[in-house]
Tab-separated table of C-alpha atoms in Angstrom:
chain	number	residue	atom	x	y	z
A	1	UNK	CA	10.833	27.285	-12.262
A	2	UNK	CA	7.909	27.777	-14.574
A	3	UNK	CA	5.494	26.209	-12.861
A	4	UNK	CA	6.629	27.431	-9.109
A	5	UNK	CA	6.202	31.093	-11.095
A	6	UNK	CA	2.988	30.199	-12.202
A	7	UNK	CA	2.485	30.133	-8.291
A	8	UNK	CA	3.165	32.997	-7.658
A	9	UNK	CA	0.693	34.372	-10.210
A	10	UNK	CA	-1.910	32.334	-8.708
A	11	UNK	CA	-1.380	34.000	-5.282
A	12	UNK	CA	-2.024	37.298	-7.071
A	13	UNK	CA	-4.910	36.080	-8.977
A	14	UNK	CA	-6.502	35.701	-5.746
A	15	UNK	CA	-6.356	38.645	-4.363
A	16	UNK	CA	-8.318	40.177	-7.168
A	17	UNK	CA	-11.597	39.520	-5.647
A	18	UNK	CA	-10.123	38.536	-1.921
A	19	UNK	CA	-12.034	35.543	-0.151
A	20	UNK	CA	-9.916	35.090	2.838
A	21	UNK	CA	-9.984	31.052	2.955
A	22	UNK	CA	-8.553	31.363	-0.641
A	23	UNK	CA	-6.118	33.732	0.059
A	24	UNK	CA	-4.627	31.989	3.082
A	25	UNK	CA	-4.797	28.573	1.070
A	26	UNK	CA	-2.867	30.932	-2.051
A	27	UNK	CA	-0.346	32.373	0.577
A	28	UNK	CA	0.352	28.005	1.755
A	29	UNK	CA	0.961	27.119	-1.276
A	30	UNK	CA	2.948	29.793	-3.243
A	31	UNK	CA	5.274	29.987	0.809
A	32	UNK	CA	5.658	26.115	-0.576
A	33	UNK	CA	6.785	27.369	-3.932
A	34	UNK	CA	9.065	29.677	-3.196
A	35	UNK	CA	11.309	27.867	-1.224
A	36	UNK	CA	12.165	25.681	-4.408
A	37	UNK	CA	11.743	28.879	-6.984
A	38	UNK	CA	14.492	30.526	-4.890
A	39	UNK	CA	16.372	27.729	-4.723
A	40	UNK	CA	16.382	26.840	-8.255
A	41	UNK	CA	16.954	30.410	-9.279
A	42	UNK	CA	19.546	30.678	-7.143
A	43	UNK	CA	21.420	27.216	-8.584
A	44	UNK	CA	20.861	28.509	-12.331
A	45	UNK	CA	22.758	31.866	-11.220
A	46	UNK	CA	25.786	30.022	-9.580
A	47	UNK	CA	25.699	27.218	-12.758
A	48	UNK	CA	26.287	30.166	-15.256
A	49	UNK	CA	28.953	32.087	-13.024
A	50	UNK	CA	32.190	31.334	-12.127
A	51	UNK	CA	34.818	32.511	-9.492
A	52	UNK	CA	35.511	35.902	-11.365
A	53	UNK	CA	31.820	36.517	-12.584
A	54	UNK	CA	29.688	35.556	-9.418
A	55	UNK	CA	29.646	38.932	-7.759
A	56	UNK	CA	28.928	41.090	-10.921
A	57	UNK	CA	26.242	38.482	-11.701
A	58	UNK	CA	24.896	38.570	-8.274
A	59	UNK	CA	24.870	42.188	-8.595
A	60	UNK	CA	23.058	42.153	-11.872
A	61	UNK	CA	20.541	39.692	-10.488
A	62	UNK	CA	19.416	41.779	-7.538
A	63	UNK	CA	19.261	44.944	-9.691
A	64	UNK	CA	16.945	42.993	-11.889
A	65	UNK	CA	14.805	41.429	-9.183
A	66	UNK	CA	14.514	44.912	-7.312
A	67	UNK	CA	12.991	46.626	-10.537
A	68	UNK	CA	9.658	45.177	-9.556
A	69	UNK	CA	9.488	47.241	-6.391
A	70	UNK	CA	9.962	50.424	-8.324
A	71	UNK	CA	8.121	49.686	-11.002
A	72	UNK	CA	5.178	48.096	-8.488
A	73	UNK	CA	5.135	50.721	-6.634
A	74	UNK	CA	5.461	53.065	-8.747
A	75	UNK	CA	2.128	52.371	-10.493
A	76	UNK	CA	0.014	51.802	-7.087
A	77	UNK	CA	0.950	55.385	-5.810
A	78	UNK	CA	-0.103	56.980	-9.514
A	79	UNK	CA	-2.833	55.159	-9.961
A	80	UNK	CA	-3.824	55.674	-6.002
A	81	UNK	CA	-2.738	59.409	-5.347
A	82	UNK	CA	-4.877	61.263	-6.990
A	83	UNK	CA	-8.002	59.382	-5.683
A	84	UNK	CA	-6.896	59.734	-2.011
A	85	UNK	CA	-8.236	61.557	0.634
A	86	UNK	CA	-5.875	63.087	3.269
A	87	UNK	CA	-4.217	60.524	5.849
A	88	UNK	CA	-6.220	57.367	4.529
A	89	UNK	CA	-5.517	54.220	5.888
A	90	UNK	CA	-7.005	51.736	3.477
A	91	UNK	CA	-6.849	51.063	-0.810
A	92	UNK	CA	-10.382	51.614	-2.435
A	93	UNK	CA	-11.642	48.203	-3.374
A	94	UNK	CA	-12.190	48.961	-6.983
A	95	UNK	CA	-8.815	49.796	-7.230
A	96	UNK	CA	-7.219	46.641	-5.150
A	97	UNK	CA	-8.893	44.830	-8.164
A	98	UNK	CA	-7.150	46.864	-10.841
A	99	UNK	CA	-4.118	46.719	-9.419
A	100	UNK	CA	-4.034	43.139	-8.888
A	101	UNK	CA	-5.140	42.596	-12.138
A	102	UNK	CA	-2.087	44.348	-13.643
A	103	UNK	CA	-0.206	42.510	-11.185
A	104	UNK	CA	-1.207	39.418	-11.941
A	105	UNK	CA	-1.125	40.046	-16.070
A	106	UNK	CA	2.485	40.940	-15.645
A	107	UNK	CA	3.492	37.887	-13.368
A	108	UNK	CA	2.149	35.703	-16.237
A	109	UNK	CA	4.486	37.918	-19.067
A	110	UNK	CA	7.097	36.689	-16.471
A	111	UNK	CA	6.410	32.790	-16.868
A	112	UNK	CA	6.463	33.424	-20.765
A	113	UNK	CA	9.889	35.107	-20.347
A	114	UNK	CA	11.612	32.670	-18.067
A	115	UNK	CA	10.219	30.064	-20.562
A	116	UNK	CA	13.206	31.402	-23.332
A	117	UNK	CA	15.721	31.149	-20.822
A	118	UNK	CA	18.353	28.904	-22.698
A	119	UNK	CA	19.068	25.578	-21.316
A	120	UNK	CA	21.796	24.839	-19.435
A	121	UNK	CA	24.851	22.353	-20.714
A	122	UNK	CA	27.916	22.524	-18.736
A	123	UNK	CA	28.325	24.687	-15.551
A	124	UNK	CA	30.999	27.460	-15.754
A	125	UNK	CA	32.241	26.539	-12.603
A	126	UNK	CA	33.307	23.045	-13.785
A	127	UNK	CA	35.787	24.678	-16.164
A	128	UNK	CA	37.280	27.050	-13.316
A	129	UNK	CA	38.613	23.739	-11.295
A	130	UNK	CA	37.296	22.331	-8.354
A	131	UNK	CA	35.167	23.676	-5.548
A	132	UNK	CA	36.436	26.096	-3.232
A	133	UNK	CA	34.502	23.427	-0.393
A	134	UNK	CA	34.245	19.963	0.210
A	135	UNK	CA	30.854	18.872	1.410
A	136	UNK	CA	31.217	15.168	1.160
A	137	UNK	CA	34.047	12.798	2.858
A	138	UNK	CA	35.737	10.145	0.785
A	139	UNK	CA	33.219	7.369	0.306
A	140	UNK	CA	29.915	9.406	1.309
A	141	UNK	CA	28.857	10.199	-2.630
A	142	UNK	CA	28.958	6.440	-3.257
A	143	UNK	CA	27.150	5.725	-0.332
A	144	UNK	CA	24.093	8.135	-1.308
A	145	UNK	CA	24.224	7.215	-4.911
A	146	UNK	CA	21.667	4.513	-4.564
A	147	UNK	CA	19.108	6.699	-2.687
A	148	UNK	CA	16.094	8.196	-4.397
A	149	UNK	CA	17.165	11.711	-5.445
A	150	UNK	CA	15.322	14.141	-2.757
A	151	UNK	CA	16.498	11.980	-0.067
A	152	UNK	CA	19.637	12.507	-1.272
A	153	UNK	CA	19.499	15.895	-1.556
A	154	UNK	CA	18.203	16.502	2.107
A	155	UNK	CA	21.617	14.058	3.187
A	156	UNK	CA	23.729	16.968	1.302
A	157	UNK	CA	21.611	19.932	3.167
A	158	UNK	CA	22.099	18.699	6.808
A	159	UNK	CA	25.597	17.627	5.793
A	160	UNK	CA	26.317	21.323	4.674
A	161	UNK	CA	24.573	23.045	7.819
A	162	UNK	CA	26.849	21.089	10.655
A	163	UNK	CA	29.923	22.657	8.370
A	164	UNK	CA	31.689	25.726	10.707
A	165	UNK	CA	31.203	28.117	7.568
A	166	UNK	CA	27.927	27.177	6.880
A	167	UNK	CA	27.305	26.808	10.328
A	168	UNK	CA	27.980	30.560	10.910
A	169	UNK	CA	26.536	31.676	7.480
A	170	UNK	CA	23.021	30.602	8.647
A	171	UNK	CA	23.241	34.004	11.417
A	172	UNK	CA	23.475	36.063	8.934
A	173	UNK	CA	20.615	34.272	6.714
A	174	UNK	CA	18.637	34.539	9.911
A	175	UNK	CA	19.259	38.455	9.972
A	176	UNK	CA	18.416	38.950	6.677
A	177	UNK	CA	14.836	37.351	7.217
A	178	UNK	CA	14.340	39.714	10.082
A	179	UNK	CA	15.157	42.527	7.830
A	180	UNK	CA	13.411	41.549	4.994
A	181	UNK	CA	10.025	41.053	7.515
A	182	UNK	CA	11.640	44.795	8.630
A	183	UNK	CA	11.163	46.552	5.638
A	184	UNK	CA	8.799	44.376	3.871
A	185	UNK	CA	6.152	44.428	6.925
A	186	UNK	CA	7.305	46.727	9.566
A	187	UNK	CA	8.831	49.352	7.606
A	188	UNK	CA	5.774	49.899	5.196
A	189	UNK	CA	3.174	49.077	7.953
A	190	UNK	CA	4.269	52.356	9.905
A	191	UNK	CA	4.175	54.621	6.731
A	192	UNK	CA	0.274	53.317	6.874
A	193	UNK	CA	-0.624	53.216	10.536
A	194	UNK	CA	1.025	56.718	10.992
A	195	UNK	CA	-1.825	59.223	10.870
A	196	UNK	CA	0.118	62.189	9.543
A	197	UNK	CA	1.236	60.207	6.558
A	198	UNK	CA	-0.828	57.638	5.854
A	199	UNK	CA	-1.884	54.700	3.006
A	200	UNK	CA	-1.455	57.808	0.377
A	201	UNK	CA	2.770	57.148	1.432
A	202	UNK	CA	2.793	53.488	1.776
A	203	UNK	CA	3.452	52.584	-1.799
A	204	UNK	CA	6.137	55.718	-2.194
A	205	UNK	CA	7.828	54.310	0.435
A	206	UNK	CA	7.806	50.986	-1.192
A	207	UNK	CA	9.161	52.673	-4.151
A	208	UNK	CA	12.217	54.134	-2.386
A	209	UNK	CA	13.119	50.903	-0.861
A	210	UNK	CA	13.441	49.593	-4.226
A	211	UNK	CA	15.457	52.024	-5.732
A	212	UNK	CA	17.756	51.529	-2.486
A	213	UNK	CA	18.032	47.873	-3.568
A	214	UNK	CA	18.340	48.570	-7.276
A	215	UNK	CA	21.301	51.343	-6.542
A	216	UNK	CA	23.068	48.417	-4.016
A	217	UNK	CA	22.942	46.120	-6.778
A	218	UNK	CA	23.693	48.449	-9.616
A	219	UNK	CA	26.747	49.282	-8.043
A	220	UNK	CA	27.869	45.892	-7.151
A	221	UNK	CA	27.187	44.342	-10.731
A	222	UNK	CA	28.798	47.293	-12.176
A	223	UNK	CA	31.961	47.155	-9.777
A	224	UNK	CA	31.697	42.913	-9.619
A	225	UNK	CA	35.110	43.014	-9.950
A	226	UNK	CA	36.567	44.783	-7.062
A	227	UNK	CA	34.212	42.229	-4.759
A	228	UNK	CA	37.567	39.284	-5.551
A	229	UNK	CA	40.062	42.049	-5.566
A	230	UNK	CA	38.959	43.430	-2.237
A	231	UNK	CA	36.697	40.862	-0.445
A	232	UNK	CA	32.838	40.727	0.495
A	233	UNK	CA	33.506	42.136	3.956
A	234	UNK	CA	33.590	45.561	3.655
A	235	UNK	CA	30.005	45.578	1.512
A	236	UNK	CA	28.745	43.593	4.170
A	237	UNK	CA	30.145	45.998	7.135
A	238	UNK	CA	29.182	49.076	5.261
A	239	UNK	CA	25.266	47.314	4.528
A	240	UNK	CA	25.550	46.452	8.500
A	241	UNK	CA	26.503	50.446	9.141
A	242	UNK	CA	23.730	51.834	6.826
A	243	UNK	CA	21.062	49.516	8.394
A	244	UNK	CA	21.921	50.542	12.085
A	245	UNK	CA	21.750	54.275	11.284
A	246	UNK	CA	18.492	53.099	9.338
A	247	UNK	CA	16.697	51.725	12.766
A	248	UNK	CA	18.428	54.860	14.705
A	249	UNK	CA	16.154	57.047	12.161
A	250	UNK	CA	13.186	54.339	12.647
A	251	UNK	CA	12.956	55.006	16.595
A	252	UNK	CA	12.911	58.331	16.100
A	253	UNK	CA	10.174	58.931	12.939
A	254	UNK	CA	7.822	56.542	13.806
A	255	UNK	CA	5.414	55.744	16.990
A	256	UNK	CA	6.382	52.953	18.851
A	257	UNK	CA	2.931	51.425	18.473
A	258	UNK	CA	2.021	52.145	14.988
A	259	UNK	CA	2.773	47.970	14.167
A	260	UNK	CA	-0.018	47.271	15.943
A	261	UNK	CA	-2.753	49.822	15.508
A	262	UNK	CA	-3.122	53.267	13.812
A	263	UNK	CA	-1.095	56.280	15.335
A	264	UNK	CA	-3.372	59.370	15.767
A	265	UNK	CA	-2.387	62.199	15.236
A	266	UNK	CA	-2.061	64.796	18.184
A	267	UNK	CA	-3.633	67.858	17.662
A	268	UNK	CA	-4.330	71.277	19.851
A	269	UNK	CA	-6.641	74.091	19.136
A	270	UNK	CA	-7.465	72.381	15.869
A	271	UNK	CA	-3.614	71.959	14.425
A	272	UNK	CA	-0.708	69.497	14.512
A	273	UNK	CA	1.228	69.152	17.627
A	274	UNK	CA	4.834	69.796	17.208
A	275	UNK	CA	4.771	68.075	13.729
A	276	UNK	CA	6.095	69.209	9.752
A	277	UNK	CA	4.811	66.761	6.982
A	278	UNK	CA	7.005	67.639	4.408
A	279	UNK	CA	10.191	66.728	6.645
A	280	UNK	CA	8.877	63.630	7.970
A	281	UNK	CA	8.008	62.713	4.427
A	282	UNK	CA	11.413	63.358	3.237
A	283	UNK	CA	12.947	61.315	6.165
A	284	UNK	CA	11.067	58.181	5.767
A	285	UNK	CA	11.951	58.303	1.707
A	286	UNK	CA	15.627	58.709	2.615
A	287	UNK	CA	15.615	55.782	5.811
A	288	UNK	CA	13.620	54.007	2.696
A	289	UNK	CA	16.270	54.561	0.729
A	290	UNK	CA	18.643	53.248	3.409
A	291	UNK	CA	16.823	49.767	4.346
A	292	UNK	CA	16.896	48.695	0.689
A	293	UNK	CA	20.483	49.792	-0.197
A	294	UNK	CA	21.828	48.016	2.915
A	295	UNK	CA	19.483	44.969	2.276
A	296	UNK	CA	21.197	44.827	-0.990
A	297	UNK	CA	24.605	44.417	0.415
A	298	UNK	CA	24.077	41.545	2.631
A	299	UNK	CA	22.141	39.678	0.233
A	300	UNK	CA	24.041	40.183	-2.793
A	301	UNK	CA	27.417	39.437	-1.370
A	302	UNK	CA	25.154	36.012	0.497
A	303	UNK	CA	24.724	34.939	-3.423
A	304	UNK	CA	27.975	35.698	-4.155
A	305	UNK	CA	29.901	34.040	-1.573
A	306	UNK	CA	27.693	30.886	-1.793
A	307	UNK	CA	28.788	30.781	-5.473
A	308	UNK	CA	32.425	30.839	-4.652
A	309	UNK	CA	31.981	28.267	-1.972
A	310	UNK	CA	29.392	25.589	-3.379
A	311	UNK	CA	29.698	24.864	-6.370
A	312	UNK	CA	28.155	22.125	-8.721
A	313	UNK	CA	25.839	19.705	-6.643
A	314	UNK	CA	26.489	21.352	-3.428
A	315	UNK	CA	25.187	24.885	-4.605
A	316	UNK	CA	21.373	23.883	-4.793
A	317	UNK	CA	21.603	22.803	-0.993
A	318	UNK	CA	23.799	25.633	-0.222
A	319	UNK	CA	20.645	27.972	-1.562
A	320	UNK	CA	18.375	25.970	0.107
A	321	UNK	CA	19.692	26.325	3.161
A	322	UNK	CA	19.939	30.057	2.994
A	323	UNK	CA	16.208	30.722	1.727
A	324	UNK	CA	15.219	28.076	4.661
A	325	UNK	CA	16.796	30.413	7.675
A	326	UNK	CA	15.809	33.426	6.122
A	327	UNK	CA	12.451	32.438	5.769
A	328	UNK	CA	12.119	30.769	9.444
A	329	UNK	CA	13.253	34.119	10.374
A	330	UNK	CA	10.767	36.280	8.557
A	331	UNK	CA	8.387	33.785	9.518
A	332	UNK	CA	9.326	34.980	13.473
A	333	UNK	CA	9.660	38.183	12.527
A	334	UNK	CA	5.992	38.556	11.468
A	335	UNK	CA	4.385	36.199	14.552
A	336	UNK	CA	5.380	38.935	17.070
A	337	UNK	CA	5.686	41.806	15.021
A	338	UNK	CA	2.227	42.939	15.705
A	339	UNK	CA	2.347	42.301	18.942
A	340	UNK	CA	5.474	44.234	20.625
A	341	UNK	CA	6.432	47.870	20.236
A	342	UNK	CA	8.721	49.255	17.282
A	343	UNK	CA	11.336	49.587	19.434
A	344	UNK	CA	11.665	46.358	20.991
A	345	UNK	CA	11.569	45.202	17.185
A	346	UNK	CA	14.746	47.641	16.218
A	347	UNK	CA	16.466	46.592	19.348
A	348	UNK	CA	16.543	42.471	18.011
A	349	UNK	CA	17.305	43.461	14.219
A	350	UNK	CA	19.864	45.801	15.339
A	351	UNK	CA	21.488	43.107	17.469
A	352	UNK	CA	21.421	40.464	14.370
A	353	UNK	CA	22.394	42.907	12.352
A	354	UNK	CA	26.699	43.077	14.084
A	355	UNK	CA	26.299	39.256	14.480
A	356	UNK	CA	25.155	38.380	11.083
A	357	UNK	CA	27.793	41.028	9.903
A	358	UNK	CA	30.326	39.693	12.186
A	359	UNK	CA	29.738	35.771	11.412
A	360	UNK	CA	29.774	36.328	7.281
A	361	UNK	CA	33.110	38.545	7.814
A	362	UNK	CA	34.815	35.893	9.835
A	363	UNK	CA	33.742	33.361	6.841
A	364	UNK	CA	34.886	35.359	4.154
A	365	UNK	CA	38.072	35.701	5.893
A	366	UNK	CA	38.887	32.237	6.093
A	367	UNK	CA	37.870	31.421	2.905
A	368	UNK	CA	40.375	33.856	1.758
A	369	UNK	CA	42.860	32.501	3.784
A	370	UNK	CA	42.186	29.027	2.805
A	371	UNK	CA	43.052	30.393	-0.632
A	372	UNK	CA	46.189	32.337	0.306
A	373	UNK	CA	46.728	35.177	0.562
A	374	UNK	CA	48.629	35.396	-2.798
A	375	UNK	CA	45.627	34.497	-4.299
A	376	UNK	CA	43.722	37.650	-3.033
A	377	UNK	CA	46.577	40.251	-4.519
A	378	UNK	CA	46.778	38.515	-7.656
A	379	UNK	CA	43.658	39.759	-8.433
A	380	UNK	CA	44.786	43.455	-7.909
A	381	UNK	CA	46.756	42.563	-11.498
């Protein structure tokens, strides 16, 4: 994990002084990183939780991970507001050097912090009892046992995806690449492109997306326990709810163009048609707001329920797996986001959005029932 983080920094390093070759050679390589980063963060979170733990920790996790948003963005709109003018649309270059500066300084504190991360011994999960899953028929672990580590690994991974609950799982990873692309690229992209707000908004809006995610994951870490007493499913529904009334608000704030070019504003006999600033600022916060809290609920209940059903050697390609259809998704999401209107893009995130909620219900479900029952109300005790 150190050196995929060290990455990471490098990608940031290079946008200090931008040459565009270098950045899209930065962006190849840490997209390369990240897939294992995520994956091996993931598989240290689910080796030091166990069946009772994994959705406070989950929670914990994302409230952790989402600081960096607030904090981010949080700098970039102090450091950029005052130095403004009215409805820009672009960052001074002198300060898209200081800020990547900072920005790369602090990614490198990170490496020296995940550095005193103690190591691991024994997973927690060993000492609960077996898996909840099964990802290998009698026989199969003997006959990879002979073949070169990755290989192996990639035998686990497609093994796990033709499962039905992985199978079903990997909707609602897609949907939460599309959303992530959503928020991440859409979202923040229409803040900027919209004349009446403008660049001086973009990294507010950032900010309120993070404390969205940071309040979703808050909650959940602090109220871990209720997630076994009373299932994933109804964080998931309520996450699917918030996000539809989220792209409801969307359609009606933002232009449908404004992904693909600056909105201008309309104006007659020298004013604003039909337009307040300070209410459209305040409703783009709260739908900021909105995206990241209901982000937070379908990805912190993903971690958690991939705790509780891969455990051990099956979690890493469990993780994999989920970072792999999220990113093909946000990898979609971005090829035609600049290229059809917002609302075409609302209309195929809203659809994902009752699928993936639908699918990752139905799992959690059966994974319940698998247990029992019995073993669901015990937990009320």
């Amino acid at each position: 994990m150190l050196l995929l983080l060290l990455f990471a920094s490098l990608f940031m390093g290079a946008l200090i002084h931008p040459v565009i070759y270098l950045v899209f050679i930065a962006a190849a390589i840490l997209g390369f990183a990240a897939g294992f980063l995520w994956t091996a963060q993931g598989n240290f979170l689910f080796m030091n939780s166990n069946d009772n733990t994994i959705g406070r920790n989950s929670g914990i996790f994302w409230f952790m991970l989402q600081l960096s948003l607030v904090f981010g963005n949080l700098f970039v709109f102090v450091y950029t507001h005052e130095t403004h003018t009215a409805n820009a649309t672009c960052v001074a270059k002198s300060q898209n050097t200081v800020i990547f500066v900072v920005l790369t300084v602090f990614g490198v504190c990170g490496v020296v912090i995940l550095a005193l991360l103690r190591p691991l011994k024994d997973s927690p999960s060993s000492e609960s009892g077996e898996s909840t899953y099964s990802l290998l028929r009698p026989g199969q672990k003997a006959r990879h046992a002979d073949l070169p580590k990755p290989l192996t690994a990639l035998i686990k991974s497609f093994e796990l995806l033709i499962t039905p609950n992985m199978a079903l799982l990997a909707i609602c990873f897609f949907y939460t690449g599309l959303e992530l692309e959503l928020w991440s690229g859409v979202f923040v992209t229409c803040v900027g492109r919209t004349e009446t707000l403008g660049v001086t908004y973009l990294a507010l809006a950032g900010l309120f997306i993070g404390i969205g995610e940071i309040i979703g994951g808050g909650l959940f870490g602090v109220f871990g326990k209720l997630t076994s007493r009373y299932g994933r499913d109804p964080i998931v529904m309520l996450g699917m709810v918030v996000h539809l009334a989220t792209f409801v608000g969307m359609f009606y704030v933002f232009p449908d163009g404004c992904p693909m070019h600056v909105v201008k504003a309309q104006f007659a006999d020298g004013e604003l048609v039909n337009h307040n600033h300070t209410n459209q600022l305040i409703v783009v916060l709260i739908l900021a707001v909105m995206i990241g809290f209901g982000d937070s609920c379908y990805n912190t209940q993903i971690y958690s329920i991939l705790g509780g059903l891969y455990k051990d050697e099956q979690s890493a390609p469990a993780m994999a797996l989920f970072k792999f259809f999220q990113s093909v998704a946000a990898m979609v999401g971005f090829a035609y986001s600049g290229y059809i209107g917002l609302r075409w893009q609302l209309l195929i995130v809203a659809v994902m959005a009752v699928i993936g909620a639908i699918t990752f219900c139905y799992v959690e479900l059966s994974m319940f029932g698998k247990k029992g029952v019995k073993q669901r109300i015990s937990t009320n005790h």
